[in-house]
Each structure stands twice: as structure tokens, then as C-alpha cells.
Short mmCIF file of C-alpha atoms and ligand atoms in Angstrom, two decimals:
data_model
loop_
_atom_site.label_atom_id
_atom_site.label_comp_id
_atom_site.label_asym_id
_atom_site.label_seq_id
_atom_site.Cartn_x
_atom_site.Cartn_y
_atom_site.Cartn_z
CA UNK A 646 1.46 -87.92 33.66
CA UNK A 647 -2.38 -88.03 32.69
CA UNK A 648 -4.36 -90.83 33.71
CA UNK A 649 -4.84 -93.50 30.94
CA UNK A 650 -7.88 -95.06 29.57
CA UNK A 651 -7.99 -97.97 27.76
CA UNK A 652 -10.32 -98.11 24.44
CA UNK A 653 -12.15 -100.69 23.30
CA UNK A 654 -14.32 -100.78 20.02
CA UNK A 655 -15.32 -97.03 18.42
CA UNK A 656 -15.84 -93.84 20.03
CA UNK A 657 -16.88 -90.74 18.94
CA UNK A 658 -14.84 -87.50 18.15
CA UNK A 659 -17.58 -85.56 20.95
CA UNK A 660 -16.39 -88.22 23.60
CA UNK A 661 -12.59 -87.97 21.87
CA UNK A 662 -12.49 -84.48 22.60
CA UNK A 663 -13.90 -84.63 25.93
CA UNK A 664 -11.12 -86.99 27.37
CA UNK A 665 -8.31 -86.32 25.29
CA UNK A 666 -7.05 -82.97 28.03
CA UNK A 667 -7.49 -85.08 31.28
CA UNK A 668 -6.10 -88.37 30.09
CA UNK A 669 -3.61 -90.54 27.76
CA UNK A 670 -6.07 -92.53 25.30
CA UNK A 671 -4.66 -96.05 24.01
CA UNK A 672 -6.85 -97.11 21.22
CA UNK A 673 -6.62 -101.27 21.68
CA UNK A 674 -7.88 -101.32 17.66
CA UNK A 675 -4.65 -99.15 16.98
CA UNK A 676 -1.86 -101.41 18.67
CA UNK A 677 -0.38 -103.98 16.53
CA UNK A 678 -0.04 -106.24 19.34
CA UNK A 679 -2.11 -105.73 21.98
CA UNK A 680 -0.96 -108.40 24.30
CA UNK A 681 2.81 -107.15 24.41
CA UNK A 682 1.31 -103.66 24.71
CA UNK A 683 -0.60 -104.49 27.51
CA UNK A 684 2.59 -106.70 29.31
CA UNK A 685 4.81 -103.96 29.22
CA UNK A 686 2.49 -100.85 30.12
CA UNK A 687 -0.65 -102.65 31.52
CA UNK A 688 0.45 -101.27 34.83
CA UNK A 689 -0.59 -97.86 33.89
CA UNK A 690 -4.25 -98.45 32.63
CA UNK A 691 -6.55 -96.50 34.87
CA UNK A 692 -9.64 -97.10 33.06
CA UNK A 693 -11.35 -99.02 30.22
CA UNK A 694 -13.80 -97.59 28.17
CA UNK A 695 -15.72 -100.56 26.20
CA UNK A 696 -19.08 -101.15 24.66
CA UNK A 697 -22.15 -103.89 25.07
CA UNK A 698 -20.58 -106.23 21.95
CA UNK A 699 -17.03 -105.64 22.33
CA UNK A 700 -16.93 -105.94 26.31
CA UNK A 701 -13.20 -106.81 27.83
CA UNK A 702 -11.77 -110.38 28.54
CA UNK A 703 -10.73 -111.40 31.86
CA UNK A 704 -7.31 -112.15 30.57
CA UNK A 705 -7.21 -108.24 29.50
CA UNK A 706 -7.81 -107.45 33.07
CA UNK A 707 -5.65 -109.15 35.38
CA UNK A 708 -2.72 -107.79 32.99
CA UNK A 709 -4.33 -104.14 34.12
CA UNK A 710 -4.08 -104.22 37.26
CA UNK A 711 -4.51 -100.89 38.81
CA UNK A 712 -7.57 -100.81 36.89
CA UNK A 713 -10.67 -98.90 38.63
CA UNK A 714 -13.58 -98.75 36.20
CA UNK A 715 -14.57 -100.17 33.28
CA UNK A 716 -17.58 -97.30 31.87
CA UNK A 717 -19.35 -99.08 29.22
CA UNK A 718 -20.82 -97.17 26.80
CA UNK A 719 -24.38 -99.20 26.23
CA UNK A 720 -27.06 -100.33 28.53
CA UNK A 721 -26.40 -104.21 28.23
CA UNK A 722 -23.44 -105.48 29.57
CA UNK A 723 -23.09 -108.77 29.00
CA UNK A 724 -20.19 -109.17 27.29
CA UNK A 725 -18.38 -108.04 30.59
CA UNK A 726 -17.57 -110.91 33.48
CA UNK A 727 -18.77 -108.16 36.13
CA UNK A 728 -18.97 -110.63 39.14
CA UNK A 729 -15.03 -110.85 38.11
CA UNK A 730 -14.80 -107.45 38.02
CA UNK A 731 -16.82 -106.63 41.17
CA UNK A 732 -14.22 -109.49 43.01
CA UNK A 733 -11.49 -107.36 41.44
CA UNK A 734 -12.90 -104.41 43.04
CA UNK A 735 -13.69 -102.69 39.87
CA UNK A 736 -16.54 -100.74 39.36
CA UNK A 737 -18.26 -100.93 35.89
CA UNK A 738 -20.83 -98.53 34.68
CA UNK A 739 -23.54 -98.40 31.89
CA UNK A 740 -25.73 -95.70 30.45
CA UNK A 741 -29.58 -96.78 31.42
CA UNK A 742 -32.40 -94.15 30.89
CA UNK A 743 -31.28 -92.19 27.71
CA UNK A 744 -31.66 -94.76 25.14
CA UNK A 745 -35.12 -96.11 26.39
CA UNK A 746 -37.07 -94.13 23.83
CA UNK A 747 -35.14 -94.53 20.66
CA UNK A 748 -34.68 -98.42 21.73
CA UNK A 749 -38.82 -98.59 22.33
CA UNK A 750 -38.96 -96.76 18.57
CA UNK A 751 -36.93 -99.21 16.89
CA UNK A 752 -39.35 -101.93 18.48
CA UNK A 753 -42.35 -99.93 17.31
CA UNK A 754 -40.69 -99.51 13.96
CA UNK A 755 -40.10 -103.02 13.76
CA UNK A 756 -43.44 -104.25 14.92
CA UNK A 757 -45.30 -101.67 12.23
CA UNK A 758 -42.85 -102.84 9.96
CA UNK A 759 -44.31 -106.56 10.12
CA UNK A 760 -47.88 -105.84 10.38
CA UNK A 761 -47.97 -103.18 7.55
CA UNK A 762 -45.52 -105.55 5.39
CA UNK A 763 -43.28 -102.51 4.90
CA UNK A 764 -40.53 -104.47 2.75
CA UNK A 765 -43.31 -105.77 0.64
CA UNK A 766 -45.10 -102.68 0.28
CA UNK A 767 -41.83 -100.57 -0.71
CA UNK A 768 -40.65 -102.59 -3.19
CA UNK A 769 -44.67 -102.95 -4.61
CA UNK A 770 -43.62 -99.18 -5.18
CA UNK A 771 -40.02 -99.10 -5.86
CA UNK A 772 -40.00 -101.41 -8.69
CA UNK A 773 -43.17 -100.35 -10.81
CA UNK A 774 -44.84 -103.75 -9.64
CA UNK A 775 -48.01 -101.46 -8.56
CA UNK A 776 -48.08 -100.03 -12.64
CA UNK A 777 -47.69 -103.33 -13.94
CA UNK A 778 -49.32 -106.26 -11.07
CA UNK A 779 -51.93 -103.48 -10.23
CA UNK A 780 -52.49 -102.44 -6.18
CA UNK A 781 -50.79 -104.35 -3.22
CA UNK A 782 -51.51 -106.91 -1.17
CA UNK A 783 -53.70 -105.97 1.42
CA UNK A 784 -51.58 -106.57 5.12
CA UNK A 785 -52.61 -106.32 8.82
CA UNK A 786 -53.30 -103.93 11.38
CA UNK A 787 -50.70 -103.16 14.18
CA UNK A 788 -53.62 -101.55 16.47
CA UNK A 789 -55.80 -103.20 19.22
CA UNK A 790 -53.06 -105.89 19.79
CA UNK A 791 -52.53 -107.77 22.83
CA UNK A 792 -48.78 -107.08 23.28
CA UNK A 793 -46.72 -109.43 25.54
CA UNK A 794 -43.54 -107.41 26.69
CA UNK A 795 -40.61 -110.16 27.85
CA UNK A 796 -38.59 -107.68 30.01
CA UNK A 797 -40.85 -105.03 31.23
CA UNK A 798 -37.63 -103.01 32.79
CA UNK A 799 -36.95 -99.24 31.80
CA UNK A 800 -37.18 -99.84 27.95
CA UNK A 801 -39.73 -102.23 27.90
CA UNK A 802 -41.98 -99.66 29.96
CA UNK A 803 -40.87 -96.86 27.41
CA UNK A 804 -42.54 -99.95 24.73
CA UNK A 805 -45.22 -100.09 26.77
CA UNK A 806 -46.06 -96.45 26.65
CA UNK A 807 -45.40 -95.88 23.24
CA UNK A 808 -47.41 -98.83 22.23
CA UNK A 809 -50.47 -96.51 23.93
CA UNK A 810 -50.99 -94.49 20.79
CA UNK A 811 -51.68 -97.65 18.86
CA UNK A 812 -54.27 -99.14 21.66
CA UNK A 813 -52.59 -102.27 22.83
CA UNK A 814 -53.57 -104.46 25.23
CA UNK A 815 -49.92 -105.00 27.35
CA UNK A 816 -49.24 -108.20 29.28
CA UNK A 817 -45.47 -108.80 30.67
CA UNK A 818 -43.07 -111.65 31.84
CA UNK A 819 -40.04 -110.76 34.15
CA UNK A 820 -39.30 -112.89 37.31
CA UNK A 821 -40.45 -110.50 39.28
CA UNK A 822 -44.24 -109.18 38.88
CA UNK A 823 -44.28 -105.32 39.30
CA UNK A 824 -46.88 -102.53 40.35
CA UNK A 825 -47.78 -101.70 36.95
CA UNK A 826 -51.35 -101.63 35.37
CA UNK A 827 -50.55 -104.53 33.35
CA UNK A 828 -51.40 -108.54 33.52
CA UNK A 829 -48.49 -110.03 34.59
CA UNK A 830 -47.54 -113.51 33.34
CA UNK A 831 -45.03 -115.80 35.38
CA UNK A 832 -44.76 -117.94 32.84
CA UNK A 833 -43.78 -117.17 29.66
CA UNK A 834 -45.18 -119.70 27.40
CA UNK A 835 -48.91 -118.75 28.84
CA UNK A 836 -48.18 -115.16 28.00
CA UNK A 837 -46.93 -116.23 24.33
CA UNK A 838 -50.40 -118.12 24.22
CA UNK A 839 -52.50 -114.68 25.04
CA UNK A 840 -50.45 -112.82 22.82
CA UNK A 841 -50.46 -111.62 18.97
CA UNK A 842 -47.11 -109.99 19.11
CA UNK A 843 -43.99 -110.69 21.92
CA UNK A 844 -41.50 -108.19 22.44
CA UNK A 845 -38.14 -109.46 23.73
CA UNK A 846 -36.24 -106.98 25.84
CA UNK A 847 -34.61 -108.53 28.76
CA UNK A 848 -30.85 -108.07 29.18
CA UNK A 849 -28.77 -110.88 27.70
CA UNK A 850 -26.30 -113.29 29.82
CA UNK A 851 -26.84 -117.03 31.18
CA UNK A 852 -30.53 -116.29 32.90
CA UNK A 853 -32.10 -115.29 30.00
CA UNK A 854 -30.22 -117.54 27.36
CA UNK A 855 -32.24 -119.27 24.58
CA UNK A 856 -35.44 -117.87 27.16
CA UNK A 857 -37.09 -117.49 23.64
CA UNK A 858 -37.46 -121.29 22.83
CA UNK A 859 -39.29 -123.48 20.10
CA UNK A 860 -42.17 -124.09 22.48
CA UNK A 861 -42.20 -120.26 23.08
CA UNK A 862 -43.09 -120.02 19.21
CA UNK A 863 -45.53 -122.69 18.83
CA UNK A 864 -47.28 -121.17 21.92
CA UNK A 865 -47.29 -117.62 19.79
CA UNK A 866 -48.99 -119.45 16.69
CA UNK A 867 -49.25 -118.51 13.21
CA UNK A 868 -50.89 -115.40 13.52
CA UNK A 869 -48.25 -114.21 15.86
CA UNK A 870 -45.31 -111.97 15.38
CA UNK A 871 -42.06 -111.64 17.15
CA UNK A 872 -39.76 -108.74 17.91
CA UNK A 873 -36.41 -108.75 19.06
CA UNK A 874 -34.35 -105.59 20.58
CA UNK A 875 -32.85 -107.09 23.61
CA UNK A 876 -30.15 -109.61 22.70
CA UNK A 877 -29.65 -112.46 20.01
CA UNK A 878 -28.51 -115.14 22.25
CA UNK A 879 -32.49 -114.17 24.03
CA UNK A 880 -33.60 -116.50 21.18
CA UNK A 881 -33.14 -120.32 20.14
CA UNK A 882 -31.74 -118.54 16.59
CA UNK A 883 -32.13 -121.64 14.79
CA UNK A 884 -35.65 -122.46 16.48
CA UNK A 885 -36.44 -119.40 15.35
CA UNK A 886 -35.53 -119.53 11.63
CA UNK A 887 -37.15 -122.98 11.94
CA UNK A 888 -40.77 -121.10 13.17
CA UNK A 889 -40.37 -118.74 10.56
CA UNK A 890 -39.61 -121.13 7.31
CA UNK A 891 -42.65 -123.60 8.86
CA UNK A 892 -44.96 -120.64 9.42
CA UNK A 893 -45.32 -121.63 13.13
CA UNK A 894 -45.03 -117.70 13.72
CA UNK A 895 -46.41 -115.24 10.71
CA UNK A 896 -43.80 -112.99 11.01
CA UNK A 897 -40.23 -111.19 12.68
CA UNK A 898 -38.78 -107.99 13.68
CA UNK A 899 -34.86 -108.47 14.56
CA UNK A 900 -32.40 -106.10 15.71
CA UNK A 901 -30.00 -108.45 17.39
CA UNK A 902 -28.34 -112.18 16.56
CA UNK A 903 -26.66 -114.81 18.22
CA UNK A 904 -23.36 -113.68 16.18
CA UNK A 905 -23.79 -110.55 15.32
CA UNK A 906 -22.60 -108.38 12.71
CA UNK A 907 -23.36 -112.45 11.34
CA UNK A 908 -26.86 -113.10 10.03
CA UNK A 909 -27.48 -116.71 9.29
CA UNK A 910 -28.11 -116.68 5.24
CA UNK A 911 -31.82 -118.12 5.82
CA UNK A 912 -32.69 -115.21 7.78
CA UNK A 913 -31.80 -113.04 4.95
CA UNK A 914 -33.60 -115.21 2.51
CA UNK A 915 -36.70 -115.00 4.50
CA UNK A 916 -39.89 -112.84 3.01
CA UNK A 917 -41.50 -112.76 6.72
CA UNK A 918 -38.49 -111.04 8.65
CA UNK A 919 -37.49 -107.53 8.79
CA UNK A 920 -33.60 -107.18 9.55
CA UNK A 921 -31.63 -104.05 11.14
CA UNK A 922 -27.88 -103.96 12.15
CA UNK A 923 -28.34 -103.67 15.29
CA UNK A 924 -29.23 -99.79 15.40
CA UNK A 925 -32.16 -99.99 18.78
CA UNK A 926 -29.94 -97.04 20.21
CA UNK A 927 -28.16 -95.55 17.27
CA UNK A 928 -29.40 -92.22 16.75
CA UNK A 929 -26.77 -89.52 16.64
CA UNK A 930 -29.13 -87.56 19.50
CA UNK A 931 -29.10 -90.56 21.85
CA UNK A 932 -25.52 -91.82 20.88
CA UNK A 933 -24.36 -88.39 22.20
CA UNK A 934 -26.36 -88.73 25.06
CA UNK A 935 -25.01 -92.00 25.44
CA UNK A 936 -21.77 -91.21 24.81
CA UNK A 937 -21.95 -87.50 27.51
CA UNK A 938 -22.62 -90.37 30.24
CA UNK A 939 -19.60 -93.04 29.85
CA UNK A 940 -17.38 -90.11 29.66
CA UNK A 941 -19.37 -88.48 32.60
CA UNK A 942 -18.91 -91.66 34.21
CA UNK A 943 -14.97 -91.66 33.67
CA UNK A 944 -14.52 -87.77 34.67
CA UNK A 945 -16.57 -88.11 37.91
CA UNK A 946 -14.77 -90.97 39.38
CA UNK A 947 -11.45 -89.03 38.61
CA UNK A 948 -12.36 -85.47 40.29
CA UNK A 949 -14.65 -87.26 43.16
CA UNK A 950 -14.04 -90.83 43.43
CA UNK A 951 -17.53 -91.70 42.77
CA UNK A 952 -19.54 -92.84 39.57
CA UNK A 953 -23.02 -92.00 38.54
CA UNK A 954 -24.98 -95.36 36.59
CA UNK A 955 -23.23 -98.32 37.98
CA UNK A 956 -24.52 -101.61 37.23
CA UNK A 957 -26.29 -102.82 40.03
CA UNK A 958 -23.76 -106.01 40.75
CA UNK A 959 -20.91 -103.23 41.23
CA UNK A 960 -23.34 -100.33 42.89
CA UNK A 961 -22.02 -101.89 46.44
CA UNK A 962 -18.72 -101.02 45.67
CA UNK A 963 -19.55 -97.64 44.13
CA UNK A 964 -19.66 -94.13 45.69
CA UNK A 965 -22.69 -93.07 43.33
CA UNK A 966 -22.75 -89.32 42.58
CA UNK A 967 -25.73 -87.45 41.09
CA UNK A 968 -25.89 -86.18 37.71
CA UNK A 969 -26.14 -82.36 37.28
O1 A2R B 1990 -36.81 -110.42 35.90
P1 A2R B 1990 -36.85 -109.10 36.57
O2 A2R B 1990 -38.02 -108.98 37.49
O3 A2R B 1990 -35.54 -108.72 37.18
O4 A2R B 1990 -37.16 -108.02 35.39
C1 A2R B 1990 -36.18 -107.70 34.44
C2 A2R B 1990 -36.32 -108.52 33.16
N1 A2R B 1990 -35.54 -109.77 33.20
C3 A2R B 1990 -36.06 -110.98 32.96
N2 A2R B 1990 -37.31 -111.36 32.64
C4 A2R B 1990 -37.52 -112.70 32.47
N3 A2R B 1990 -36.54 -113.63 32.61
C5 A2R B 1990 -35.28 -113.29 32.94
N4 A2R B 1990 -34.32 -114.23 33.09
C6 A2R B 1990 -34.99 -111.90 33.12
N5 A2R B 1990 -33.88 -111.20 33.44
C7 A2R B 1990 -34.23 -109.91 33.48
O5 A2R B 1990 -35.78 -107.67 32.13
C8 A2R B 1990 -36.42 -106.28 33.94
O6 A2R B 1990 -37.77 -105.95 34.01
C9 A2R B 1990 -36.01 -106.30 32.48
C10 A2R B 1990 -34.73 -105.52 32.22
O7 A2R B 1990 -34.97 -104.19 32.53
P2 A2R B 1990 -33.80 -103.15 32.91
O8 A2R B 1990 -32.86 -103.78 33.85
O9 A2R B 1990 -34.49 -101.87 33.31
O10 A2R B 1990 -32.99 -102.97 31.57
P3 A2R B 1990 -33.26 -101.95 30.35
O11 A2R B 1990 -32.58 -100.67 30.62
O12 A2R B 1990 -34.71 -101.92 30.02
O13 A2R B 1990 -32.44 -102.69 29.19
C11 A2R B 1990 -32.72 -104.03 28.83
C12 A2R B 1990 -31.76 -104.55 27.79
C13 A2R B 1990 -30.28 -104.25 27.98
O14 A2R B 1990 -29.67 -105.04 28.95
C14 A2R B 1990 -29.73 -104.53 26.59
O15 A2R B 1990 -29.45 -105.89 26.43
C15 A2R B 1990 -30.89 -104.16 25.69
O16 A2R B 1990 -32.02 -103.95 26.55
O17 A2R B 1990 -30.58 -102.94 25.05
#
């Protein structure tokens, strides 16, 4: 009998055809009832394959529970309890390092967007208001800005680099100052003060929850501009939309929301925001990149016993192999 691996959320046919020779693939969005699926052939789950936004209950779990890895196929993996998992004895895995340039591009995009009043300036175009109003509005510029990275971890240092070509001045906030040839802020509200844009890109979970606060946005002033490509619950969403309608910022980038795909109505309504669906990694290059690794992750661990990216709260627990 092959090996079965529970799926939850989308996957594509690359990473369908990769798995479906080695092992039995239960599709959770296929079962009627997942529950009574799960209580009468739990026992035979091997693996879970999940994403960043779908993640797995608990309750899921203990009614797996021979259960040995749970590969998720995203960077940020909040949505999984993996101090459960880790109790458990269940490794998880993630796929860091192959999205950090297309996230950093849809944070450049983003920020550019703002500054350069894209959605103003396309629809000046698009619907003959340049004919008839006569030229646009003049906007800002996105160069020579002092940059405040929240998160300056393998993405944020892809921002970083990227945000070279434009000649910004980069500060950072994590907990932990780093050996980098940046200023380094331990508190965040002083770095919001020095800076003209902030770029959130922490992970999300409890220690970083609402980290983008009210006083956060007062501290960035009017001229200031916020982007967001880490997670919504990062930001106070409703201190936000308040800083936006009041003008207490000038202006937003968002990828990500507190309820997400959910976007509060007065976001929408907003002139000074740019939205995206959440698309920081969704590029079909680095989606099968993505993708190549939670499956790698998967294969490994069956042929070898060991994984190659797991998250560091499970890495103890994990034999890590290197990837060829
Ligand atoms: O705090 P540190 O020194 O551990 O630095 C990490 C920082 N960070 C925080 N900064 C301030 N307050 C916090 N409570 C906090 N928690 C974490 O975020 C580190 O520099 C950075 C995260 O970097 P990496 O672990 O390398 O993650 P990566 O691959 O850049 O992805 C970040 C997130 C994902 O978790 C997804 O949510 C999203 O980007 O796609």
C-alpha cells in the first residue's frame, strides 16, 4: 500500500504528478465529510501537505496519528500550532529562500505603486480623463527614501537589496540587531519616526500581533507610506484604515489582511491604498519552485528519513538533508 498524504488547500498538477506514483493522495476539499473520513482512516495518514492560510487544526491531528510531517508549502507558518506538533513529534517544513525575490518585488511594486500614484495615473489614461481634464497630477518620488524594514530576515534583506537601485537609505527593527550595514532600531516607533516609508515583513503569530499599532502610524506621519507583505494580523487593521481615512499616513501598499480573502469595504473605498490578493509569492516560476521543495520535502523524508527546510521550532527533531 503507498504511503498517504493528506491535502490541504490547492496544489498544483507539477506537484500532483510528482507524488501521485509514491503515494495515495486524499484531497480534504474533495471528502464530503471530512471528520468521518478522518475517524475511520485517520490511522493511515502519513503526511499532510498544507499551506501558510489554510494550515491544519489540532483536532485534525490527534485523529492522524501516525502522522510524521506536515510540509507546508509557503514560508509563513502560522496558521500551524508547531509547538503542538513538535510535542507530537512531528516535523513540519516550509519553503524559505526561493520566494525572497518575487516577495521583495511585490513590496517594491507596491511601494512604486504609492509614490508614483499608479491607480491614479492609469485610470488618468484609461478613461480619456488626460484628453478631456488635460495632464495628471503631478505625484512623488520613490528614490532617496529612508526605508525602515520591520523584519529584516531573508526577504526583508532581498527588500533591502532591491531597494539599492532606487538609493534608499535602509534602517531595520527585529529583536535582534544583526551584522548588517544598516541602522538598527530597537524600537519600532523611533524607526517609524526616521522613516518615509515602513515595510512590514516579519512572520505573523502572537509576537508580532497588532506590532503595527496606531502610535506606529502617527509616529510615520502624513508624509509617510506603509507597505505590508508579511501578514495582516502584523497590523491594528482598523487603526490602520483609521490612519488612512484621517490622513495620519499619506498612503498604503497591502498584500495581506486580518481576514483574508476579506477586505474590509473602507479599504476598498480608499483613494490612498493599493490592494493585491495576496500574490507576494505567486509567480508561476517561484510557485514551482515553491512547490519542487514541499514535495522535495515529502520524498526525502520517505527514501532517507530526513527533511531539508524545517522550521526552526521542529529542526531539533529533524534529520536535515541537503538539497541537490
Ligand atoms: O526578531 P528577530 O531578530 O528574530 O528577526 C526576525 C524578525 N522578527 C521580528 N521583528 C520584530 N518583532 C518581532 N516580534 C519579530 N519576530 C520576527 O522578522 C527576522 O529578521 C524576520 C523574519 O525573517 P525570516 O525568519 O528570515 O523570514 P522570511 O523568510 O524573511 O519570511 C518572513 C515572513 C514569513 O513568515 C511570511 O509571513 C511572509 O514573510 O511571507
Amino acid at each position: 500500500m503507498l504511503p498517504t498524504i493528506y491535502i490541504i488547500g490547492g496544489i498544483t498538477p507539477f506537484m500532483e504528478a510528482q507524488l501521485v506514483p509514491h503515494f495515495t493522495l486524499i484531497y480534504d476539499a474533495k471528502l464530503e465529510d471530512s471528520a468521518k473520513w478522518l475517524a475511520e482512516h485517520g490511522a493511515d495518514v502519513r503526511y499532510v501537505l498544507t499551506n501558510g492560510h489554510d494550515g491544519i487544526a489540532s483536532d485534525y491531528i490527534d485523529a492522524m496519528p501516525h502522522v510524521k510531517l506536515i510540509s507546508n508549502y509557503g514560508v509563513g507558518y502560522d496558521a500551524i500550532d508547531v509547538s503542538y506538533m513538535r510535542d507530537k513529534g512531528i516535523i513540519v517544513t516550509h519553503t524559505p529562500d526561493v520566494l525572497n525575490e518575487e516577495v521583495a518585488t511585490t513590496a517594491l511594486m507596491l511601494m512604486l505603486s504609492c509614490y508614483r500614484e499608479f491607480r491614479y495615473n492609469e485610470a488618468h489614461a484609461r478613461t480619456g480623463a488626460w484628453e478631456k481634464d488635460g495632464n495628471a497630477r503631478l505625484s512623488r518620488s520613490a528614490d532617496n527614501r529612508v526605508v525602515g524594514i520591520v523584519g529584516l530576515g531573508r526577504i526583508g534583506t532581498a527588500i533591502a537589496r532591491k531597494l539599492e537601485a532606487f538609493n534608499a537609505e535602509i534602517i531595520y527593527h527585529n529583536r535582534n540587531e544583526k551584522q548588517v550595514p544598516y541602522r538598527y532600531f530597537d524600537n519600532l516607533i523611533e524607526m517609524a519616526e526616521a522613516a518615509d516609508t515602513l515595510i512590514a515583513i516579519t512572520p505573523g503569530g502572537a509576537s508580532t500581533n497588532a506590532l503595527i499599532s496606531k502610535e506606529v502610524f502617527e509616529a510615520l506621519g502624513p508624509e509617510g507610506v506603509f507597505i505590508n507583505v508579511a501578514r495582516g494580523s502584523v497590523v491594528d487593521e482598523p487603526a490602520l484604515i483609521s490612519a488612512l481615512e484621517t490622513k495620519t499616513i499619506a498612503a498604503a501598499g497591502l498584500d495581506v489582511f486580518a481576514a483574508e480573502p476579506h477586505i474590509p469595504d473602507q479599504l476598498k473605498t480608499l483613494e490612498n491604498v493599493v490592494l493585491l490578493p495576496h500574490i507576494g509569492s505567486a509567480t508561476e516560476e517561484t510557485r514551482a519552485a515553491m512547490g519542487q521543495l514541499t514535495v522535495d520535502n515529502i520524498i526525502c523524508y520517505e527514501k532517507t528519513g530526513a527533511v531539508h527546510t524545517p522550521v526552526p521550532e521542529t529542526a531539533e527533531i529533524a534529520t536535515v538533508a541537503k538539497r541537490g
